[in-house]
CSV table of C-alpha atoms in Angstrom, one decimal:
chain,number,residue,atom,x,y,z
A,1,UNK,CA,13.0,2.0,70.0
A,2,UNK,CA,13.3,4.6,67.2
A,3,UNK,CA,12.4,8.3,67.7
A,4,UNK,CA,10.0,10.1,65.5
A,5,UNK,CA,11.2,13.2,63.8
A,6,UNK,CA,9.5,15.5,66.3
A,7,UNK,CA,11.2,13.7,69.2
A,8,UNK,CA,14.7,13.9,67.6
A,9,UNK,CA,16.3,17.3,68.3
A,10,UNK,CA,19.0,16.7,65.7
A,11,UNK,CA,16.5,16.2,62.8
A,12,UNK,CA,17.8,18.3,59.8
A,13,UNK,CA,14.2,19.1,58.9
A,14,UNK,CA,13.8,21.1,62.2
A,15,UNK,CA,16.9,23.2,61.4
A,16,UNK,CA,15.2,24.5,58.2
A,17,UNK,CA,12.0,25.4,60.0
A,18,UNK,CA,11.3,29.1,59.1
A,19,UNK,CA,11.5,31.5,62.0
A,20,UNK,CA,8.8,34.1,62.5
A,21,UNK,CA,9.8,37.5,61.0
A,22,UNK,CA,11.1,40.2,63.2
A,23,UNK,CA,8.8,43.1,64.0
A,24,UNK,CA,9.8,46.7,63.9
A,25,UNK,CA,10.2,46.6,67.7
A,26,UNK,CA,12.8,43.9,67.5
A,27,UNK,CA,14.6,45.1,64.4
A,28,UNK,CA,17.8,47.0,64.6
A,29,UNK,CA,17.0,50.4,63.0
A,30,UNK,CA,20.2,50.2,60.9
A,31,UNK,CA,19.3,46.7,59.6
A,32,UNK,CA,17.6,46.4,56.2
A,33,UNK,CA,15.2,43.7,55.2
A,34,UNK,CA,14.0,42.5,51.8
A,35,UNK,CA,10.6,41.5,53.2
A,36,UNK,CA,7.7,43.7,52.2
A,37,UNK,CA,6.1,45.8,54.9
A,38,UNK,CA,2.5,45.1,55.7
A,39,UNK,CA,0.1,47.6,57.2
A,40,UNK,CA,-2.2,45.6,59.4
A,41,UNK,CA,-4.4,48.6,60.2
A,42,UNK,CA,-5.2,49.3,56.6
A,43,UNK,CA,-4.7,46.1,54.6
A,44,UNK,CA,-6.1,47.7,51.4
A,45,UNK,CA,-4.1,50.9,51.7
A,46,UNK,CA,-2.6,52.2,48.4
A,47,UNK,CA,1.2,52.1,48.8
A,48,UNK,CA,2.0,53.6,45.4
A,49,UNK,CA,5.1,55.5,46.7
A,50,UNK,CA,6.4,52.6,48.8
A,51,UNK,CA,8.5,49.9,47.3
A,52,UNK,CA,7.1,46.3,47.7
A,53,UNK,CA,10.3,45.1,49.4
A,54,UNK,CA,10.9,48.3,51.5
A,55,UNK,CA,12.8,47.9,54.8
A,56,UNK,CA,10.9,48.2,58.0
A,57,UNK,CA,13.1,51.1,59.1
A,58,UNK,CA,12.2,53.1,56.0
A,59,UNK,CA,8.5,52.3,56.4
A,60,UNK,CA,8.7,53.5,60.1
A,61,UNK,CA,10.5,56.7,59.1
A,62,UNK,CA,7.8,57.4,56.5
A,63,UNK,CA,5.0,56.7,59.0
A,64,UNK,CA,5.7,59.8,61.0
A,65,UNK,CA,5.6,63.6,60.4
A,66,UNK,CA,9.0,63.5,58.8
A,67,UNK,CA,8.0,61.4,55.8
A,68,UNK,CA,8.9,64.1,53.2
A,69,UNK,CA,12.2,65.0,54.9
A,70,UNK,CA,13.1,61.3,55.0
A,71,UNK,CA,12.1,60.8,51.3
A,72,UNK,CA,14.3,63.8,50.4
A,73,UNK,CA,17.2,62.4,52.4
A,74,UNK,CA,16.7,59.0,50.8
A,75,UNK,CA,16.7,60.4,47.3
A,76,UNK,CA,19.8,62.5,48.0
A,77,UNK,CA,21.7,59.4,49.3
A,78,UNK,CA,20.6,57.2,46.4
A,79,UNK,CA,21.6,60.0,43.9
A,80,UNK,CA,25.0,60.5,45.6
A,81,UNK,CA,25.7,56.7,45.6
A,82,UNK,CA,24.7,56.4,41.9
A,83,UNK,CA,27.0,59.2,40.9
A,84,UNK,CA,29.9,58.2,43.2
A,85,UNK,CA,29.6,61.4,45.2
A,86,UNK,CA,30.5,62.0,48.9
A,87,UNK,CA,27.0,61.6,50.3
A,88,UNK,CA,27.9,63.3,53.7
A,89,UNK,CA,28.9,66.4,51.9
A,90,UNK,CA,26.2,66.3,49.2
A,91,UNK,CA,23.3,65.6,51.6
A,92,UNK,CA,24.3,67.7,54.6
A,93,UNK,CA,21.3,70.1,54.2
A,94,UNK,CA,18.7,67.3,53.8
A,95,UNK,CA,20.3,65.4,56.7
A,96,UNK,CA,20.0,68.5,58.9
A,97,UNK,CA,16.4,69.0,57.9
A,98,UNK,CA,15.6,65.4,58.7
A,99,UNK,CA,17.3,65.6,62.0
A,100,UNK,CA,15.6,68.8,62.9
A,101,UNK,CA,12.2,67.3,62.0
A,102,UNK,CA,12.8,64.2,64.0
A,103,UNK,CA,13.8,66.2,67.1
A,104,UNK,CA,10.7,68.3,66.7
A,105,UNK,CA,8.6,65.1,66.6
A,106,UNK,CA,10.3,63.1,69.4
A,107,UNK,CA,7.1,61.3,70.5
A,108,UNK,CA,7.3,59.2,67.3
A,109,UNK,CA,11.1,59.3,66.5
A,110,UNK,CA,12.5,58.9,70.0
A,111,UNK,CA,13.6,55.2,69.4
A,112,UNK,CA,15.6,56.2,66.3
A,113,UNK,CA,17.1,59.3,68.0
A,114,UNK,CA,18.1,57.2,71.0
A,115,UNK,CA,19.7,54.5,68.9
A,116,UNK,CA,21.7,57.2,67.0
A,117,UNK,CA,22.8,58.7,70.3
A,118,UNK,CA,24.0,55.3,71.6
A,119,UNK,CA,25.8,54.6,68.3
A,120,UNK,CA,27.6,58.0,68.5
A,121,UNK,CA,28.7,57.2,72.1
A,122,UNK,CA,30.2,53.9,71.1
A,123,UNK,CA,32.4,55.5,68.5
């Protein structure tokens, strides 16, 4: 008796079945994604400043009170990378401003601050 493709666990077609995308809750904050971010609460929202393929981490950071501080940090890092500069030295002021803002808005940014703390402890 032959098995149908759905009964055969070694069917190559099953290996290529797309997996559901990760949500912000399951995504590592340091991991980037090329998938566009969708705003389910406001599907028609104008996203003129946000890139179509923006990473979920970036969208999350821009979703809180520290949006402008994050955008300034992001621009500094991109500029430093484009010019071959030391981004740690170049962006120290905007990094401090972003960190201060995040600490002042811990209700929203607590998961990111906690992940950063764990990362530092592992070094």
